[in-house]
Each structure stands twice: as structure tokens, then as C-alpha cells.
XYZ file of C-alpha atoms in Angstrom:
531
model
C -112.150 -160.156 -69.980
C -108.038 -159.345 -69.195
C -106.252 -156.122 -69.218
C -103.803 -155.531 -71.532
C -100.078 -156.816 -71.376
C -96.981 -154.797 -71.915
C -97.122 -157.131 -75.490
C -100.212 -155.480 -76.501
C -101.258 -152.245 -78.391
C -103.226 -149.330 -76.907
C -104.598 -148.704 -80.157
C -105.435 -150.358 -83.670
C -106.324 -148.031 -86.047
C -109.205 -145.291 -84.764
C -109.200 -147.307 -81.257
C -108.579 -147.079 -78.066
C -108.019 -150.530 -76.651
C -109.700 -151.420 -73.140
C -108.631 -155.214 -72.734
C -108.379 -157.925 -74.179
C -111.670 -160.143 -74.929
C -109.685 -163.453 -76.254
C -106.785 -165.079 -78.569
C -107.581 -167.659 -81.147
C -105.489 -169.670 -83.999
C -106.340 -166.498 -86.510
C -105.091 -163.717 -83.653
C -106.631 -161.600 -80.709
C -109.773 -160.006 -80.281
C -109.125 -156.779 -78.619
C -112.159 -154.170 -76.834
C -111.625 -150.736 -78.155
C -113.738 -147.343 -78.385
C -114.139 -145.288 -81.017
C -113.515 -141.536 -80.557
C -117.617 -141.145 -80.754
C -117.954 -143.456 -77.960
C -118.643 -146.819 -79.800
C -117.734 -149.644 -78.376
C -116.344 -152.111 -80.796
C -114.741 -155.623 -81.312
C -111.217 -155.440 -82.849
C -109.987 -158.057 -83.906
C -106.078 -158.576 -85.128
C -104.542 -161.624 -86.966
C -101.354 -163.231 -85.804
C -98.339 -161.407 -87.254
C -97.196 -164.622 -89.213
C -100.580 -164.242 -91.304
C -99.654 -161.025 -92.131
C -96.580 -162.236 -94.363
C -99.372 -164.497 -96.763
C -99.830 -162.260 -99.401
C -102.510 -164.859 -100.682
C -103.999 -164.691 -97.067
C -104.091 -160.851 -96.994
C -105.984 -160.756 -100.434
C -108.561 -163.250 -99.009
C -108.625 -161.453 -95.899
C -109.459 -158.619 -98.062
C -111.952 -159.922 -100.442
C -113.755 -161.723 -97.244
C -113.702 -157.788 -95.152
C -115.433 -156.206 -98.248
C -117.720 -158.944 -98.685
C -118.910 -159.335 -94.825
C -119.344 -155.237 -94.456
C -122.724 -156.107 -96.750
C -123.781 -158.053 -93.591
C -125.955 -156.364 -91.762
C -129.214 -158.738 -90.409
C -130.663 -158.251 -87.372
C -128.344 -161.094 -86.053
C -124.837 -160.106 -86.554
C -122.586 -158.236 -85.514
C -121.466 -155.692 -88.244
C -118.100 -154.783 -89.760
C -117.621 -151.339 -88.975
C -113.724 -150.760 -89.468
C -110.801 -152.668 -91.240
C -107.756 -152.396 -92.638
C -106.453 -155.598 -94.505
C -103.286 -153.697 -95.392
C -102.083 -152.977 -92.225
C -98.445 -153.830 -91.131
C -101.139 -156.162 -89.008
C -104.150 -156.737 -90.614
C -107.253 -155.865 -88.662
C -111.084 -155.788 -88.628
C -113.721 -153.911 -86.037
C -117.101 -155.105 -85.456
C -120.171 -154.015 -83.340
C -119.068 -155.567 -79.724
C -122.057 -158.017 -78.280
C -122.755 -157.578 -74.787
C -123.170 -161.125 -73.810
C -121.271 -164.172 -73.321
C -120.737 -166.865 -76.093
C -122.974 -169.810 -76.160
C -120.358 -171.875 -75.206
C -119.940 -169.760 -71.678
C -123.357 -169.743 -71.361
C -123.515 -173.694 -72.027
C -120.475 -173.942 -69.397
C -121.436 -171.797 -66.899
C -125.660 -172.514 -66.598
C -125.788 -176.090 -68.236
C -128.240 -177.152 -71.218
C -130.737 -174.722 -72.286
C -134.630 -174.524 -72.285
C -136.323 -175.572 -75.756
C -137.633 -171.932 -75.645
C -134.235 -170.347 -75.695
C -132.641 -172.903 -78.220
C -135.807 -172.453 -80.333
C -135.231 -168.534 -80.289
C -131.504 -168.925 -80.731
C -131.508 -171.369 -83.817
C -134.886 -168.788 -85.028
C -132.330 -165.752 -84.769
C -129.094 -167.791 -86.020
C -131.637 -169.288 -88.958
C -132.616 -165.861 -90.665
C -128.767 -164.546 -90.249
C -128.035 -167.286 -92.001
C -130.724 -166.656 -94.806
C -129.654 -162.920 -94.977
C -125.516 -164.081 -95.484
C -126.546 -166.619 -98.149
C -128.817 -163.994 -100.059
C -125.327 -162.016 -100.240
C -123.512 -164.978 -101.570
C -121.717 -165.505 -98.539
C -120.779 -168.512 -96.694
C -120.124 -168.783 -92.939
C -118.121 -171.908 -93.048
C -117.545 -171.553 -89.088
C -120.484 -171.659 -87.102
C -120.206 -173.232 -83.686
C -120.875 -172.251 -79.965
C -117.908 -170.175 -79.465
C -119.038 -167.631 -82.442
C -122.450 -167.461 -81.133
C -123.175 -164.246 -77.911
C -125.919 -164.227 -76.613
C -127.211 -160.800 -75.626
C -130.440 -159.738 -74.302
C -132.417 -158.796 -77.503
C -131.172 -162.057 -79.133
C -128.366 -164.119 -80.540
C -125.637 -162.752 -82.642
C -123.932 -164.235 -85.116
C -119.720 -163.252 -85.557
C -116.416 -163.962 -87.414
C -117.066 -163.936 -90.841
C -114.310 -162.882 -92.981
C -111.373 -164.236 -90.614
C -113.218 -167.758 -90.995
C -113.380 -167.453 -94.591
C -109.886 -165.625 -94.959
C -108.130 -168.996 -93.809
C -109.912 -171.250 -96.294
C -107.674 -171.773 -99.605
C -104.220 -170.324 -97.954
C -104.060 -173.706 -95.552
C -105.182 -177.396 -95.883
C -106.391 -179.606 -93.354
C -103.358 -181.321 -92.618
C -100.982 -177.753 -91.992
C -99.543 -177.598 -88.556
C -101.370 -175.575 -85.950
C -104.102 -174.734 -88.886
C -107.506 -175.569 -89.201
C -110.215 -174.251 -91.648
C -112.990 -174.681 -89.362
C -114.186 -176.886 -85.923
C -114.423 -180.467 -86.559
C -117.043 -181.048 -84.321
C -119.286 -178.386 -86.411
C -117.992 -178.735 -89.967
C -119.938 -180.523 -92.492
C -118.990 -183.523 -94.166
C -118.326 -182.051 -97.553
C -116.283 -179.221 -95.614
C -113.978 -182.217 -94.060
C -113.609 -184.046 -97.609
C -113.083 -181.163 -99.679
C -116.069 -180.958 -101.863
C -117.916 -177.602 -102.847
C -118.796 -175.725 -99.923
C -122.473 -173.907 -99.974
C -124.684 -172.518 -97.437
C -125.813 -176.155 -96.723
C -122.435 -176.653 -94.639
C -123.550 -173.542 -92.533
C -127.117 -175.525 -91.607
C -125.086 -178.819 -90.605
C -123.272 -176.543 -88.191
C -126.300 -175.200 -87.197
C -127.535 -177.972 -86.165
C -124.510 -179.199 -84.274
C -124.762 -175.850 -82.627
C -128.153 -176.381 -81.558
C -127.502 -179.944 -80.206
C -125.311 -178.292 -77.764
C -127.205 -175.861 -77.125
C -129.796 -177.761 -76.050
C -127.798 -181.170 -74.395
C -124.576 -179.991 -73.387
C -122.983 -181.908 -75.921
C -121.854 -181.420 -79.398
C -123.409 -184.532 -81.850
C -120.041 -186.004 -82.766
C -117.723 -187.007 -79.980
C -114.253 -187.919 -80.166
C -110.468 -188.132 -78.318
C -108.659 -186.148 -81.298
C -109.365 -184.356 -84.441
C -109.136 -187.230 -86.671
C -111.469 -189.149 -84.677
C -114.120 -186.439 -84.575
C -113.869 -185.736 -88.583
C -114.203 -189.761 -89.194
C -117.710 -189.328 -87.016
C -119.167 -186.614 -88.936
C -118.608 -188.287 -92.025
C -119.232 -191.814 -91.926
C -121.386 -191.776 -88.788
C -124.657 -190.788 -87.272
C -125.040 -188.037 -84.409
C -126.071 -188.819 -80.935
C -128.528 -186.189 -80.154
C -129.459 -187.332 -76.503
C -133.081 -187.997 -74.640
C -133.168 -184.062 -74.005
C -133.573 -182.926 -77.585
C -137.490 -183.982 -78.337
C -140.533 -183.692 -80.671
C -140.449 -181.497 -83.806
C -137.065 -179.577 -82.217
C -135.304 -183.358 -82.360
C -136.963 -183.608 -86.432
C -134.954 -179.998 -87.509
C -131.868 -180.952 -85.477
C -131.650 -184.223 -87.396
C -132.456 -182.710 -90.641
C -130.032 -180.014 -90.661
C -127.186 -183.101 -90.005
C -128.374 -184.758 -92.947
C -124.874 -186.698 -94.785
C -126.115 -185.147 -97.904
C -126.166 -181.237 -98.633
C -129.164 -181.298 -100.679
C -131.595 -182.952 -98.008
C -131.152 -180.454 -95.397
C -133.450 -177.583 -94.832
C -132.925 -174.236 -96.104
C -132.274 -171.321 -93.497
C -135.146 -169.627 -94.087
C -137.683 -172.879 -93.683
C -135.711 -173.560 -90.611
C -136.673 -170.258 -89.110
C -140.349 -170.729 -89.957
C -140.586 -174.181 -88.122
C -138.685 -172.532 -85.426
C -140.319 -169.047 -84.739
C -143.744 -169.443 -86.755
C -144.622 -166.477 -89.370
C -143.568 -163.567 -87.006
C -140.109 -164.644 -86.859
C -137.172 -165.059 -84.508
C -138.087 -161.715 -82.539
C -141.406 -163.051 -81.458
C -139.315 -165.471 -79.256
C -137.246 -163.098 -78.179
C -139.188 -161.939 -75.074
C -137.945 -160.218 -71.941
C -137.001 -163.513 -69.872
C -136.370 -165.453 -72.914
C -132.697 -166.276 -71.324
C -132.411 -167.740 -67.885
C -131.454 -165.814 -64.668
C -128.194 -166.430 -64.008
C -127.322 -165.786 -68.231
C -129.238 -162.431 -67.568
C -126.688 -161.571 -63.952
C -123.921 -162.727 -66.396
C -124.806 -159.962 -68.846
C -125.053 -157.346 -66.094
C -121.761 -158.102 -65.136
C -120.230 -158.481 -67.886
C -121.881 -154.645 -68.781
C -120.029 -153.308 -65.282
C -116.719 -154.823 -66.178
C -116.702 -153.278 -69.223
C -117.659 -149.816 -67.532
C -114.836 -150.594 -64.776
C -112.359 -151.125 -67.982
C -113.210 -148.367 -69.571
C -112.587 -145.652 -66.474
C -109.485 -147.425 -65.198
C -108.573 -147.274 -68.980
C -108.233 -143.561 -68.963
C -104.792 -142.105 -67.812
C -105.360 -139.552 -64.491
C -104.654 -136.371 -66.605
C -106.939 -137.593 -69.549
C -110.190 -135.643 -69.839
C -113.543 -136.260 -69.357
C -114.712 -138.006 -72.126
C -117.269 -136.009 -73.485
C -120.782 -136.489 -72.504
C -122.980 -139.541 -72.747
C -126.127 -139.306 -72.390
C -128.117 -137.275 -69.469
C -129.368 -140.659 -68.160
C -132.687 -139.381 -69.476
C -134.961 -141.104 -71.746
C -132.360 -143.764 -71.655
C -130.418 -144.183 -69.049
C -131.141 -146.151 -65.345
C -132.237 -144.465 -62.443
C -129.278 -144.442 -59.576
C -131.504 -143.443 -56.422
C -133.046 -146.663 -56.393
C -129.948 -147.905 -55.535
C -128.028 -145.075 -54.063
C -129.904 -143.745 -51.596
C -131.550 -146.757 -49.859
C -130.299 -149.567 -47.908
C -127.261 -150.672 -46.646
C -123.817 -150.123 -48.548
C -126.003 -148.164 -51.427
C -128.405 -151.352 -51.706
C -132.100 -151.403 -51.912
C -133.901 -152.957 -49.013
C -134.908 -156.308 -48.620
C -138.344 -155.722 -49.182
C -137.601 -153.581 -52.423
C -136.160 -156.715 -54.546
C -139.115 -159.372 -53.053
C -140.953 -159.347 -56.389
C -137.583 -159.815 -58.386
C -136.653 -163.472 -58.773
C -133.713 -164.500 -56.022
C -131.108 -164.734 -58.021
C -131.533 -161.748 -60.308
C -132.100 -159.850 -57.333
C -129.087 -161.392 -55.518
C -126.923 -160.212 -58.231
C -128.139 -156.961 -58.221
C -127.697 -156.164 -54.819
C -124.315 -157.775 -54.898
C -122.864 -155.428 -57.903
C -124.797 -152.516 -55.733
C -122.846 -153.367 -52.527
C -119.530 -154.287 -53.687
C -119.259 -150.632 -56.375
C -120.491 -148.931 -53.840
C -117.721 -149.327 -51.427
C -115.165 -148.897 -54.450
C -112.678 -145.544 -53.425
C -111.881 -142.660 -55.550
C -115.153 -143.372 -57.825
C -118.837 -142.425 -58.480
C -120.793 -145.706 -59.023
C -124.413 -143.989 -59.927
C -124.243 -144.747 -63.613
C -122.630 -148.953 -63.090
C -125.502 -149.688 -60.451
C -127.867 -148.043 -62.554
C -126.566 -150.156 -65.790
C -126.340 -153.318 -64.039
C -129.977 -152.785 -62.134
C -131.291 -152.151 -65.887
C -129.618 -154.993 -67.147
C -131.262 -157.332 -65.010
C -134.313 -155.340 -65.207
C -135.020 -156.863 -68.242
C -136.463 -160.413 -66.196
C -137.782 -158.027 -63.104
C -139.835 -155.475 -65.472
C -142.674 -155.570 -62.971
C -140.418 -154.432 -60.119
C -138.333 -151.593 -62.012
C -141.477 -150.448 -63.295
C -142.148 -149.175 -59.835
C -138.834 -147.130 -59.336
C -138.416 -145.966 -62.746
C -140.473 -142.523 -63.244
C -142.419 -141.981 -67.201
C -142.522 -145.691 -67.643
C -146.087 -146.100 -66.986
C -148.840 -145.324 -69.434
C -149.884 -141.861 -67.532
C -147.767 -139.667 -69.297
C -146.722 -137.662 -66.934
C -143.180 -137.733 -65.029
C -143.312 -139.810 -62.052
C -141.258 -137.676 -60.136
C -142.249 -134.221 -60.607
C -145.673 -134.722 -61.237
C -145.359 -132.463 -64.452
C -147.146 -133.462 -67.983
C -144.930 -134.679 -70.832
C -143.981 -131.882 -73.010
C -146.369 -130.635 -75.529
C -145.309 -129.797 -78.946
C -143.862 -126.073 -79.438
C -144.870 -123.070 -81.470
C -143.644 -122.283 -84.923
C -140.670 -120.665 -85.215
C -138.847 -119.304 -88.004
C -136.520 -121.643 -89.529
C -133.329 -119.576 -88.832
C -133.700 -120.053 -85.353
C -131.861 -123.567 -85.514
C -129.785 -123.709 -88.560
C -126.609 -123.018 -87.137
C -127.654 -126.502 -85.204
C -129.082 -128.390 -87.579
C -128.004 -132.185 -88.300
C -127.164 -135.029 -86.830
C -124.984 -134.626 -83.784
C -123.209 -137.536 -81.282
C -120.970 -138.282 -78.587
C -119.893 -140.037 -75.542
C -122.090 -138.950 -72.051
C -120.772 -138.677 -68.738
C -122.280 -137.661 -65.700
C -121.680 -134.866 -63.532
C -118.951 -136.955 -61.457
C -117.196 -137.823 -64.730
C -118.810 -141.555 -65.010
C -118.907 -142.861 -68.671
C -122.928 -143.222 -69.223
C -123.038 -144.547 -72.869
C -123.560 -142.703 -76.287
C -126.230 -139.901 -77.420
C -127.369 -139.263 -81.079
C -129.401 -136.033 -81.490
C -131.472 -135.011 -84.411
C -131.823 -131.207 -84.813
C -134.321 -129.640 -87.048
C -134.757 -126.320 -88.401
C -138.378 -126.761 -90.213
C -140.832 -124.924 -88.385
C -143.905 -126.902 -89.024
C -141.706 -130.030 -87.240
C -143.417 -130.619 -83.430
C -140.195 -130.997 -82.157
C -136.987 -129.817 -83.138
C -134.730 -132.218 -81.328
C -135.253 -135.760 -81.288
C -132.506 -137.947 -79.241
C -131.392 -141.919 -78.855
C -129.530 -142.365 -75.570
C -127.763 -145.764 -75.788
C -125.862 -147.109 -73.008
C -123.317 -150.225 -74.059
C -125.787 -151.158 -77.288
C -128.063 -153.184 -74.334
C -130.111 -149.866 -73.277
C -131.780 -147.571 -75.488
C -133.817 -144.548 -74.309
C -135.744 -142.196 -77.162
C -136.241 -138.729 -76.225
C -138.256 -135.889 -77.845
C -137.336 -131.776 -76.518
C -139.237 -128.637 -77.827
C -137.647 -124.988 -77.992
C -138.412 -122.642 -74.955
C -135.487 -120.445 -76.249
C -132.144 -119.732 -78.343
C -129.844 -117.183 -79.214
C -127.575 -117.067 -82.065
C -124.919 -119.914 -80.650
C -127.331 -121.626 -77.520
C -130.880 -123.432 -77.750
C -132.309 -124.222 -74.445
C -135.358 -126.747 -74.554
C -138.025 -128.877 -73.073
C -136.999 -132.482 -72.998
C -139.439 -135.785 -72.336
C -139.638 -139.313 -73.124
C -141.167 -139.775 -76.857
C -143.246 -142.348 -75.322
C -141.333 -145.415 -75.374
C -139.261 -145.684 -72.196
C -138.833 -148.462 -70.789
C -136.756 -150.090 -67.937
C -133.356 -148.444 -67.381
C -134.744 -144.884 -68.620
C -135.474 -142.127 -66.461
C -138.530 -140.927 -68.065
C -138.149 -137.520 -66.564
C -138.991 -134.538 -68.332
C -136.075 -131.921 -68.015
C -134.136 -128.762 -69.421
C -131.494 -129.193 -71.812
C -129.224 -127.164 -73.327
C -127.274 -127.432 -76.904
C -123.906 -124.495 -76.983
C -121.862 -124.077 -80.652
C -118.284 -124.046 -79.595
C -115.660 -122.323 -81.847
C -114.086 -125.298 -82.928
C -117.843 -126.838 -84.572
C -118.503 -128.970 -81.876
C -121.778 -128.663 -79.439
C -121.600 -128.809 -75.488
C -124.917 -130.618 -74.276
C -126.015 -130.180 -70.741
C -129.181 -131.521 -68.766
C -130.986 -131.307 -65.478
C -132.112 -134.523 -65.028
C -130.935 -135.313 -61.584
C -132.327 -139.321 -62.141
C -129.759 -139.647 -65.125
C -126.574 -138.036 -63.436
C -126.755 -134.619 -64.801
C -124.781 -135.696 -67.996
C -122.961 -133.909 -70.182
C -121.385 -134.587 -73.643
C -119.765 -133.011 -76.175
C -121.101 -133.568 -79.781
C -119.772 -133.791 -83.293
C -121.481 -133.316 -86.432
C -122.596 -136.438 -88.078
C -124.987 -135.849 -91.003
C -127.208 -133.198 -91.574
């Protein structure tokens, strides 16, 4: 992640930019935040493409097609402006390294991880091809590894270039030479089978650390893809090797369909069955943790000194990590050595080093940052963190206060919550002003509903906590509720039972507060997003 330079825009569309993620042949990719607090990746094409009317027309069509892609293993297109002076598209941000970065950092991945990646990507391609789309640029750098699975990115831009430039145009490529299918190279019709070929090359890279075709130049690579057999190496064995070989068949009709590939990789349960905690090697989990910390640091430092604190995010309730585990014990804010004894050594060191380095920063709190880093690392050390986070056990009681989980409140007149009814969203901040994710509250005025409010707290799209709340008191413009976990609290969620308030403001927003100390006593300014 790079900080914005003087040449970079500060805002694109409705998104405030926080840093530059990367750059490529088509444009630059920025990290951005929406007014509602969602983290996005904003891709702005290079200005010279904006002068190409054919590019704009195809970009517009492909963005509209890509908006339809909503599979579990893709980054969704959220917004775009193909008519802007510099066309851009915003997609959901994925907190995790690319497959290229992952292999460069830790080397070839274990077979279990390769199969999980392959199953997820195959399911993504099944959804994409079902919409009549072809990705055309499946490669390691377009595969991101999040804690909950792989994501296939870069749909619109990759396709938008096809048809506006030839393979021989100076400085322009319509694919990646080592991963393009033979039919792409020779200019034949391209179908979804081309994506399957590319996926086979990607899985070879993940399993061996090398692509199946290598060469000293693009011309040599293209020749080998068309005329020579792939080199898979001894690390790729058994059924996985047979599957990859089938994907890399020169004849498109001989390649398996993505749905068949997904089934053979994961079985009838699907890719999600392979994505258990620990599916990624420990060093990559640490990498995601560091990336999350970097993201929060960027956001805070990007705010001008006189900028008001962002609307609240979430009271570390059911979805926030519990700071005390790192704040109150051990030198420099870190937990004593014994507390980390049950965590894998590498992950433990990462969590501790993050705690120490962040605790020594001047001028800002580190509660949430430590919490996020610890909670992300907890994905592979669940047993360790379950002992620290209240409300994650099966007792149904708040581990800190010993109170029973909130029960459903009595029936109430529908008019009590009439002014609050609807869906409300906003950005959460702790009492010290530290950003702490986003929250979405659904408030119902149905007097028969057992709970008046259901809330989801989200940190970086990685940690999600869910709560329910029963009404304890109400006036025309203010309601107070007892909020508790809805029973799905996991690592990273405090699980506390706490008092929360929603207060209507004259401008139509709602001010939210929580007394959950483990969550940082968060606050938020919520806007209505639906009824």
C-alpha cells in the first residue's frame, strides 16, 4: 500500500481515497471509503484510454455486465462512471494478498489450500459463465486470498481492452502471456473454456511456485502455450495433477467445465467445506493481520486535523475484538508470554509485535487496531481467543458480567418505534475516536417481533458480529435497548450484553451509542438506507 502522492486524486466519485493499492497497464487502483463507511477498491483507467471512444463503449458494456456478477468468490462491482473524464469502477475491497504475493512470500502452498483456491475460483467461473461473461484474464495477481476464501477480481477492465488493441500493439496486452489459452493467442473465438485453461495455470503456480509455461520473452511464452506441453513439476501429484492437466488441454472442448472442476476439488459440499479456519498457512494469516492494521492506520492518518471523527462504527459489540487482552497485561500492552502459549508461534509473534509497535505510537489510541490484529490472527488460534472473549462459549451468559443473555421483551404498541423503523447504516468509532468498522441496524415496529433491533457489526469485511436488542425504554425521539449476541459470536466479537441508545436527530440521522467497554464504547451516526 502506498500513500497518495501529489499527482493522485483525493476523491473519485463518491469515494474518499486513502492510498494507492497498485498500478498496471490499464490504470491505477486506489483504496477508498464510501460515505457510509464501506471500504472499496477504486480502479481508474489511464487517461489515454479515455480518449478512445471504442474503449469507452466497451468499458461501459462490460461494467454493466460485471455488475451482475455476485458470486461468493468474486469482488462485486459497486459503482462506476464510464462517462467520467477518467473512467473508473469501484469494487468491494478484499483484505488479503494476491496469490502472486502469497507464493512470493511463503512459497508453494499446501495441497489443501490449492484445492480450496481451485474450488472457490471454479465456483466463481461457474457463476460468471452462467451470465454469458468470460473473464479472459485469470492469473495469480487477479486472485486475492482473504481469510474466508479466494476472490476473483478484475472483470470489466480486462474485457474492455479486448477488441480495442491487438496483441502486437505497443505496450498493450489483452491477457497475460503465461496464462492465456492457446485460442486467445491465435485469435480464435474465446469461450469460458479459456478461463478454465488459465485456472489450470494458476493452480500450477499455487502448487509449485512456477507457472506451467516459462520463457525469456513474451513471444517465447506464447509459442510454448500454443505448441508445447506444460511443465507441472514433481510437487503436483495425484488427482490434483490430473485435474490441472485436463484444464491445460490445447483443445478447449477437452477441458472440464468449471462446475465439474469445483465438484472434483471439493465434493458435493462445495468450496466452503474446504475453507475452515487454518486453510491458509500461518504466515499468510499474519500478512492479512498486518494489512488490516495498515488499512486502519491509513484511514486515521488520511483525516485532516480538523476533520470530525467519522460517524460511529460499532461498539465492539458482537463484532469487535476485545482490547483488554492486549491492553491491560504484559509489557508494552502485550499479553504475557504464557497467554500466547497455545497459539502457533508465528501467529503469536505477529500478534505480539503488532501490539507492542502500535502501543508505542504517540497521539492516537491503539485499542481497535490491536483488537483487529488479534482477532484476525485468532482465525488460526480460535481456542486461545475463546478463552479471552466473553460470550463466545455455549453457556448463554456474558463471560464478564455474568448476566444471562437478553430475553425477548414484552409486546409494545407499534407507534413506539414508528419513527425509527427501517434499516440504518453508518461508520463506527470508539470513544477515543478510533475508527472501528461499520454497523447496520434493522429496527422493526412490529409489536409481535421478539426483538426490536437486529444489528450487524463489520470490521474490514473480515470480522462480523451479530446482535439482537430488546426495548427497555422509549420516548418520541430516543430509544434505549439491551443488546446481546444473537448466538453466533465468534473470535473478534466481545459477546457482551450492553445498553445501547438510538436518538433521532433534526437532520433525519440517528445517533447511536453503546456502553460496551470491551468494544470501546462506540458511537455512530446512522443514515436510513431502507425501510
